[in-house]
Amino acid sequence: VVVNADLAAAEPKLLGSESRSDYAKGRFSTSSITFLWALDRRFEQLQHHNVFLSEDDDDDDPFLAAWDDQLPPRGASTAFPANGFHFYLCCNSRTDATAAPADGDSLMVLCPTPPLDDNADDALVDAWIAKARTAVYERLNKSAGADIESHVIHERVIDPREWRDGLGLRRGSVFGLAHGLDQLALFRPSRQ
């Protein structure tokens, strides 16, 4: 059998009850929500690469919240950061004008999210998307003076469900099993 999917996702589907439990017990890395936006105008204040760090207080560290289920003893909760979060923005039209509409910009915004629970429903992910979109618009307006929202003429969203369902990555985890010390080298599940 040749499988071009993540082993952690493919094995339970192929083997069913005979699947080993190593992956079920494993901790998974982050997923992401990616916004691809075409804009009807240029925002010169944006560079090709832009990183926006959370400005919120220490009560809700976005890095810790994005990997909440990676950190024992917090448990395996799946929660989007309650306050701010970090995100990366690429304005690829800075180096390739053909990537954007005439006199416009094209943006790719990458927002880290926790991996999905195996039984996560669409309403949860839809709420994450809405919260991330609003937070990115607000942050760009505040930090870069860019009112992006009113200039978006096309949007495509790649969310954890697409990573999971379309690309065969268990829990939508873009890097598979987390790379904590307890899951590296000899401690990583074997491929037998």
PDB file of C-alpha atoms in Angstrom:
ATOM      1  CA  VAL A   1       0.000   0.000   0.000  1.00  0.00           C
ATOM      2  CA  VAL A   2       1.329   3.424  -0.953  1.00  0.00           C
ATOM      3  CA  VAL A   3      -0.045   6.290   1.130  1.00  0.00           C
ATOM      4  CA  ASN A   4       0.715   9.956   0.649  1.00  0.00           C
ATOM      5  CA  ALA A   5      -0.808  11.041   3.939  1.00  0.00           C
ATOM      6  CA  ASP A   6       0.515  11.571   7.419  1.00  0.00           C
ATOM      7  CA  LEU A   7       1.062   8.167   9.045  1.00  0.00           C
ATOM      8  CA  ALA A   8      -0.772   9.278  12.174  1.00  0.00           C
ATOM      9  CA  ALA A   9      -3.872  10.000  10.051  1.00  0.00           C
ATOM     10  CA  ALA A  10      -3.592   7.098   7.581  1.00  0.00           C
ATOM     11  CA  GLU A  11      -2.911   4.251   9.990  1.00  0.00           C
ATOM     12  CA  PRO A  12      -6.222   4.389  11.914  1.00  0.00           C
ATOM     13  CA  LYS A  13      -8.162   4.654   8.639  1.00  0.00           C
ATOM     14  CA  LEU A  14      -6.367   1.685   7.093  1.00  0.00           C
ATOM     15  CA  LEU A  15      -6.128  -0.562  10.136  1.00  0.00           C
ATOM     16  CA  GLY A  16      -9.188   0.449  12.150  1.00  0.00           C
ATOM     17  CA  SER A  17      -9.251  -1.303  15.520  1.00  0.00           C
ATOM     18  CA  GLU A  18      -5.890  -2.973  14.766  1.00  0.00           C
ATOM     19  CA  SER A  19      -4.215   0.422  14.713  1.00  0.00           C
ATOM     20  CA  ARG A  20      -1.745   0.915  17.522  1.00  0.00           C
ATOM     21  CA  SER A  21      -2.523   3.580  20.069  1.00  0.00           C
ATOM     22  CA  ASP A  22       0.808   5.436  19.927  1.00  0.00           C
ATOM     23  CA  TYR A  23      -0.682   8.194  17.807  1.00  0.00           C
ATOM     24  CA  ALA A  24      -3.908   8.447  19.779  1.00  0.00           C
ATOM     25  CA  LYS A  25      -1.874   9.235  22.898  1.00  0.00           C
ATOM     26  CA  GLY A  26       0.584  11.508  21.093  1.00  0.00           C
ATOM     27  CA  ARG A  27       0.676  15.267  21.320  1.00  0.00           C
ATOM     28  CA  PHE A  28       0.401  17.097  18.037  1.00  0.00           C
ATOM     29  CA  SER A  29       2.025  20.292  16.820  1.00  0.00           C
ATOM     30  CA  THR A  30       0.277  23.481  15.827  1.00  0.00           C
ATOM     31  CA  SER A  31      -2.132  23.992  12.964  1.00  0.00           C
ATOM     32  CA  SER A  32      -2.902  27.275  11.227  1.00  0.00           C
ATOM     33  CA  ILE A  33      -5.495  29.518   9.696  1.00  0.00           C
ATOM     34  CA  THR A  34      -4.197  31.156   6.531  1.00  0.00           C
ATOM     35  CA  PHE A  35      -5.951  34.081   4.891  1.00  0.00           C
ATOM     36  CA  LEU A  36      -5.169  34.801   1.243  1.00  0.00           C
ATOM     37  CA  TRP A  37      -6.455  38.268   0.377  1.00  0.00           C
ATOM     38  CA  ALA A  38      -6.544  40.196  -2.895  1.00  0.00           C
ATOM     39  CA  LEU A  39      -6.865  43.947  -2.281  1.00  0.00           C
ATOM     40  CA  ASP A  40      -8.062  46.692  -4.586  1.00  0.00           C
ATOM     41  CA  ARG A  41      -5.308  49.087  -3.484  1.00  0.00           C
ATOM     42  CA  ARG A  42      -1.714  49.023  -2.337  1.00  0.00           C
ATOM     43  CA  PHE A  43      -0.611  49.467   1.272  1.00  0.00           C
ATOM     44  CA  GLU A  44       2.944  50.739   0.948  1.00  0.00           C
ATOM     45  CA  GLN A  45       3.541  50.572   4.704  1.00  0.00           C
ATOM     46  CA  LEU A  46       3.599  46.762   4.458  1.00  0.00           C
ATOM     47  CA  GLN A  47       6.899  45.124   3.586  1.00  0.00           C
ATOM     48  CA  HIS A  48       7.285  41.763   1.850  1.00  0.00           C
ATOM     49  CA  HIS A  49       7.682  40.020   5.254  1.00  0.00           C
ATOM     50  CA  ASN A  50       5.852  41.341   8.328  1.00  0.00           C
ATOM     51  CA  VAL A  51       5.622  39.821  11.803  1.00  0.00           C
ATOM     52  CA  PHE A  52       3.050  41.117  14.264  1.00  0.00           C
ATOM     53  CA  LEU A  53       3.599  40.171  17.907  1.00  0.00           C
ATOM     54  CA  SER A  54       0.843  40.225  20.465  1.00  0.00           C
ATOM     55  CA  GLU A  55       0.645  43.373  22.548  1.00  0.00           C
ATOM     56  CA  ASP A  56      -1.557  41.849  25.222  1.00  0.00           C
ATOM     57  CA  ASP A  57      -0.509  41.310  28.797  1.00  0.00           C
ATOM     58  CA  ASP A  58       1.017  38.137  30.180  1.00  0.00           C
ATOM     59  CA  ASP A  59      -2.338  36.722  31.341  1.00  0.00           C
ATOM     60  CA  ASP A  60      -2.803  34.947  28.017  1.00  0.00           C
ATOM     61  CA  ASP A  61       0.533  34.216  26.395  1.00  0.00           C
ATOM     62  CA  PRO A  62      -0.403  33.532  22.749  1.00  0.00           C
ATOM     63  CA  PHE A  63       2.443  31.066  22.224  1.00  0.00           C
ATOM     64  CA  LEU A  64       1.343  29.053  25.226  1.00  0.00           C
ATOM     65  CA  ALA A  65      -2.315  29.250  24.236  1.00  0.00           C
ATOM     66  CA  ALA A  66      -1.639  28.123  20.656  1.00  0.00           C
ATOM     67  CA  TRP A  67       0.088  25.015  21.970  1.00  0.00           C
ATOM     68  CA  ASP A  68      -2.097  24.621  25.061  1.00  0.00           C
ATOM     69  CA  ASP A  69      -2.555  20.878  24.676  1.00  0.00           C
ATOM     70  CA  GLN A  70       1.195  20.426  24.298  1.00  0.00           C
ATOM     71  CA  LEU A  71       1.911  21.517  27.819  1.00  0.00           C
ATOM     72  CA  PRO A  72       1.160  19.065  30.617  1.00  0.00           C
ATOM     73  CA  PRO A  73      -0.539  19.385  33.045  1.00  0.00           C
ATOM     74  CA  ARG A  74      -2.939  21.709  31.229  1.00  0.00           C
ATOM     75  CA  GLY A  75      -4.546  18.799  29.440  1.00  0.00           C
ATOM     76  CA  ALA A  76      -5.754  18.364  25.888  1.00  0.00           C
ATOM     77  CA  SER A  77      -7.986  21.381  25.481  1.00  0.00           C
ATOM     78  CA  THR A  78      -8.420  23.009  22.104  1.00  0.00           C
ATOM     79  CA  ALA A  79      -8.819  26.742  22.549  1.00  0.00           C
ATOM     80  CA  PHE A  80      -7.981  29.766  20.478  1.00  0.00           C
ATOM     81  CA  PRO A  81      -6.078  32.462  22.420  1.00  0.00           C
ATOM     82  CA  ALA A  82      -8.511  34.494  24.498  1.00  0.00           C
ATOM     83  CA  ASN A  83      -6.679  37.752  23.862  1.00  0.00           C
ATOM     84  CA  GLY A  84      -4.142  38.605  21.180  1.00  0.00           C
ATOM     85  CA  PHE A  85      -1.899  36.341  19.170  1.00  0.00           C
ATOM     86  CA  HIS A  86       1.124  36.616  16.922  1.00  0.00           C
ATOM     87  CA  PHE A  87       0.786  36.371  13.145  1.00  0.00           C
ATOM     88  CA  TYR A  88       2.908  36.554  10.025  1.00  0.00           C
ATOM     89  CA  LEU A  89       1.918  38.562   6.960  1.00  0.00           C
ATOM     90  CA  CYS A  90       3.517  38.210   3.532  1.00  0.00           C
ATOM     91  CA  CYS A  91       2.819  40.883   0.939  1.00  0.00           C
ATOM     92  CA  ASN A  92       4.157  38.948  -2.040  1.00  0.00           C
ATOM     93  CA  SER A  93       3.105  41.644  -4.485  1.00  0.00           C
ATOM     94  CA  ARG A  94       6.137  43.630  -3.228  1.00  0.00           C
ATOM     95  CA  THR A  95       8.396  41.344  -5.239  1.00  0.00           C
ATOM     96  CA  ASP A  96       5.926  40.003  -7.818  1.00  0.00           C
ATOM     97  CA  ALA A  97       3.421  42.561  -9.085  1.00  0.00           C
ATOM     98  CA  THR A  98       1.622  39.877 -11.117  1.00  0.00           C
ATOM     99  CA  ALA A  99       0.504  38.230  -7.841  1.00  0.00           C
ATOM    100  CA  ALA A 100      -2.009  41.027  -7.199  1.00  0.00           C
ATOM    101  CA  PRO A 101      -4.805  42.807  -9.029  1.00  0.00           C
ATOM    102  CA  ALA A 102      -3.747  45.906 -10.966  1.00  0.00           C
ATOM    103  CA  ASP A 103      -2.898  48.714  -8.529  1.00  0.00           C
ATOM    104  CA  GLY A 104      -3.608  46.337  -5.642  1.00  0.00           C
ATOM    105  CA  ASP A 105      -1.854  44.075  -3.170  1.00  0.00           C
ATOM    106  CA  SER A 106      -2.005  40.411  -2.321  1.00  0.00           C
ATOM    107  CA  LEU A 107      -1.547  39.303   1.258  1.00  0.00           C
ATOM    108  CA  MET A 108      -1.016  35.962   2.940  1.00  0.00           C
ATOM    109  CA  VAL A 109      -1.675  36.035   6.687  1.00  0.00           C
ATOM    110  CA  LEU A 110      -0.637  33.024   8.756  1.00  0.00           C
ATOM    111  CA  CYS A 111      -2.223  32.641  12.201  1.00  0.00           C
ATOM    112  CA  PRO A 112      -1.109  29.712  14.383  1.00  0.00           C
ATOM    113  CA  THR A 113      -3.865  27.682  16.024  1.00  0.00           C
ATOM    114  CA  PRO A 114      -3.963  24.675  18.297  1.00  0.00           C
ATOM    115  CA  PRO A 115      -4.403  21.296  16.604  1.00  0.00           C
ATOM    116  CA  LEU A 116      -8.005  20.173  16.268  1.00  0.00           C
ATOM    117  CA  ASP A 117      -9.501  17.671  18.658  1.00  0.00           C
ATOM    118  CA  ASP A 118     -10.387  14.469  16.804  1.00  0.00           C
ATOM    119  CA  ASN A 119     -14.076  15.313  17.284  1.00  0.00           C
ATOM    120  CA  ALA A 120     -13.882  19.074  16.598  1.00  0.00           C
ATOM    121  CA  ASP A 121     -16.932  20.442  14.829  1.00  0.00           C
ATOM    122  CA  ASP A 122     -17.164  23.021  12.068  1.00  0.00           C
ATOM    123  CA  ALA A 123     -18.690  25.648  14.361  1.00  0.00           C
ATOM    124  CA  LEU A 124     -15.530  25.693  16.480  1.00  0.00           C
ATOM    125  CA  VAL A 125     -13.237  26.264  13.490  1.00  0.00           C
ATOM    126  CA  ASP A 126     -15.612  28.835  11.985  1.00  0.00           C
ATOM    127  CA  ALA A 127     -15.476  30.754  15.278  1.00  0.00           C
ATOM    128  CA  TRP A 128     -11.656  30.633  15.214  1.00  0.00           C
ATOM    129  CA  ILE A 129     -11.648  31.979  11.648  1.00  0.00           C
ATOM    130  CA  ALA A 130     -13.992  34.847  12.499  1.00  0.00           C
ATOM    131  CA  LYS A 131     -11.986  35.744  15.599  1.00  0.00           C
ATOM    132  CA  ALA A 132      -8.659  35.598  13.736  1.00  0.00           C
ATOM    133  CA  ARG A 133      -9.950  37.674  10.804  1.00  0.00           C
ATOM    134  CA  THR A 134     -11.308  40.381  13.121  1.00  0.00           C
ATOM    135  CA  ALA A 135      -8.131  40.420  15.228  1.00  0.00           C
ATOM    136  CA  VAL A 136      -5.882  40.718  12.144  1.00  0.00           C
ATOM    137  CA  TYR A 137      -7.984  43.550  10.683  1.00  0.00           C
ATOM    138  CA  GLU A 138      -7.901  45.401  14.007  1.00  0.00           C
ATOM    139  CA  ARG A 139      -4.173  44.903  14.485  1.00  0.00           C
ATOM    140  CA  LEU A 140      -3.303  46.036  10.958  1.00  0.00           C
ATOM    141  CA  ASN A 141      -5.442  49.127  11.413  1.00  0.00           C
ATOM    142  CA  LYS A 142      -3.849  49.921  14.795  1.00  0.00           C
ATOM    143  CA  SER A 143      -0.201  49.074  14.078  1.00  0.00           C
ATOM    144  CA  ALA A 144       0.165  49.758  10.370  1.00  0.00           C
ATOM    145  CA  GLY A 145      -2.605  52.278   9.784  1.00  0.00           C
ATOM    146  CA  ALA A 146      -3.981  49.914   7.159  1.00  0.00           C
ATOM    147  CA  ASP A 147      -7.761  49.597   6.811  1.00  0.00           C
ATOM    148  CA  ILE A 148      -7.502  46.295   4.985  1.00  0.00           C
ATOM    149  CA  GLU A 149     -11.033  45.024   5.551  1.00  0.00           C
ATOM    150  CA  SER A 150     -12.791  47.474   3.246  1.00  0.00           C
ATOM    151  CA  HIS A 151     -10.321  46.724   0.434  1.00  0.00           C
ATOM    152  CA  VAL A 152     -10.510  42.918   0.322  1.00  0.00           C
ATOM    153  CA  ILE A 153     -11.966  41.943  -3.055  1.00  0.00           C
ATOM    154  CA  HIS A 154     -11.241  38.223  -2.782  1.00  0.00           C
ATOM    155  CA  GLU A 155     -10.545  35.923   0.140  1.00  0.00           C
ATOM    156  CA  ARG A 156      -9.493  32.297   0.407  1.00  0.00           C
ATOM    157  CA  VAL A 157      -9.113  30.685   3.817  1.00  0.00           C
ATOM    158  CA  ILE A 158      -7.040  27.589   4.514  1.00  0.00           C
ATOM    159  CA  ASP A 159      -7.992  26.301   7.951  1.00  0.00           C
ATOM    160  CA  PRO A 160      -7.159  23.262  10.114  1.00  0.00           C
ATOM    161  CA  ARG A 161      -9.971  21.261   8.471  1.00  0.00           C
ATOM    162  CA  GLU A 162      -8.255  21.558   5.082  1.00  0.00           C
ATOM    163  CA  TRP A 163      -4.942  20.467   6.577  1.00  0.00           C
ATOM    164  CA  ARG A 164      -6.762  17.499   8.144  1.00  0.00           C
ATOM    165  CA  ASP A 165      -9.228  16.498   5.420  1.00  0.00           C
ATOM    166  CA  GLY A 166      -7.564  17.741   2.244  1.00  0.00           C
ATOM    167  CA  LEU A 167      -3.951  16.974   3.053  1.00  0.00           C
ATOM    168  CA  GLY A 168      -4.370  13.999   5.376  1.00  0.00           C
ATOM    169  CA  LEU A 169      -2.746  15.533   8.457  1.00  0.00           C
ATOM    170  CA  ARG A 170      -4.131  14.195  11.719  1.00  0.00           C
ATOM    171  CA  ARG A 171      -5.778  16.891  13.825  1.00  0.00           C
ATOM    172  CA  GLY A 172      -4.818  19.390  11.086  1.00  0.00           C
ATOM    173  CA  SER A 173      -1.367  19.469  12.651  1.00  0.00           C
ATOM    174  CA  VAL A 174       0.978  20.958  10.053  1.00  0.00           C
ATOM    175  CA  PHE A 175       4.095  19.433  11.619  1.00  0.00           C
ATOM    176  CA  GLY A 176       2.622  16.105  12.755  1.00  0.00           C
ATOM    177  CA  LEU A 177       3.520  14.888  16.219  1.00  0.00           C
ATOM    178  CA  ALA A 178       4.917  17.591  18.458  1.00  0.00           C
ATOM    179  CA  HIS A 179       8.675  17.667  18.792  1.00  0.00           C
ATOM    180  CA  GLY A 180       8.936  17.752  22.579  1.00  0.00           C
ATOM    181  CA  LEU A 181      11.741  15.791  24.210  1.00  0.00           C
ATOM    182  CA  ASP A 182       9.324  13.005  25.117  1.00  0.00           C
ATOM    183  CA  GLN A 183       8.490  12.468  21.423  1.00  0.00           C
ATOM    184  CA  LEU A 184      11.926  12.725  19.799  1.00  0.00           C
ATOM    185  CA  ALA A 185      14.399  10.097  18.606  1.00  0.00           C
ATOM    186  CA  LEU A 186      13.831   6.780  20.405  1.00  0.00           C
ATOM    187  CA  PHE A 187      10.642   8.067  22.017  1.00  0.00           C
ATOM    188  CA  ARG A 188       8.960   8.779  18.674  1.00  0.00           C
ATOM    189  CA  PRO A 189       6.513   6.076  17.534  1.00  0.00           C
ATOM    190  CA  SER A 190       8.145   3.640  15.140  1.00  0.00           C
ATOM    191  CA  ARG A 191       6.775   3.009  11.634  1.00  0.00           C
ATOM    192  CA  GLN A 192       6.435  -0.767  12.010  1.00  0.00           C
TER     193      GLN A 192
END
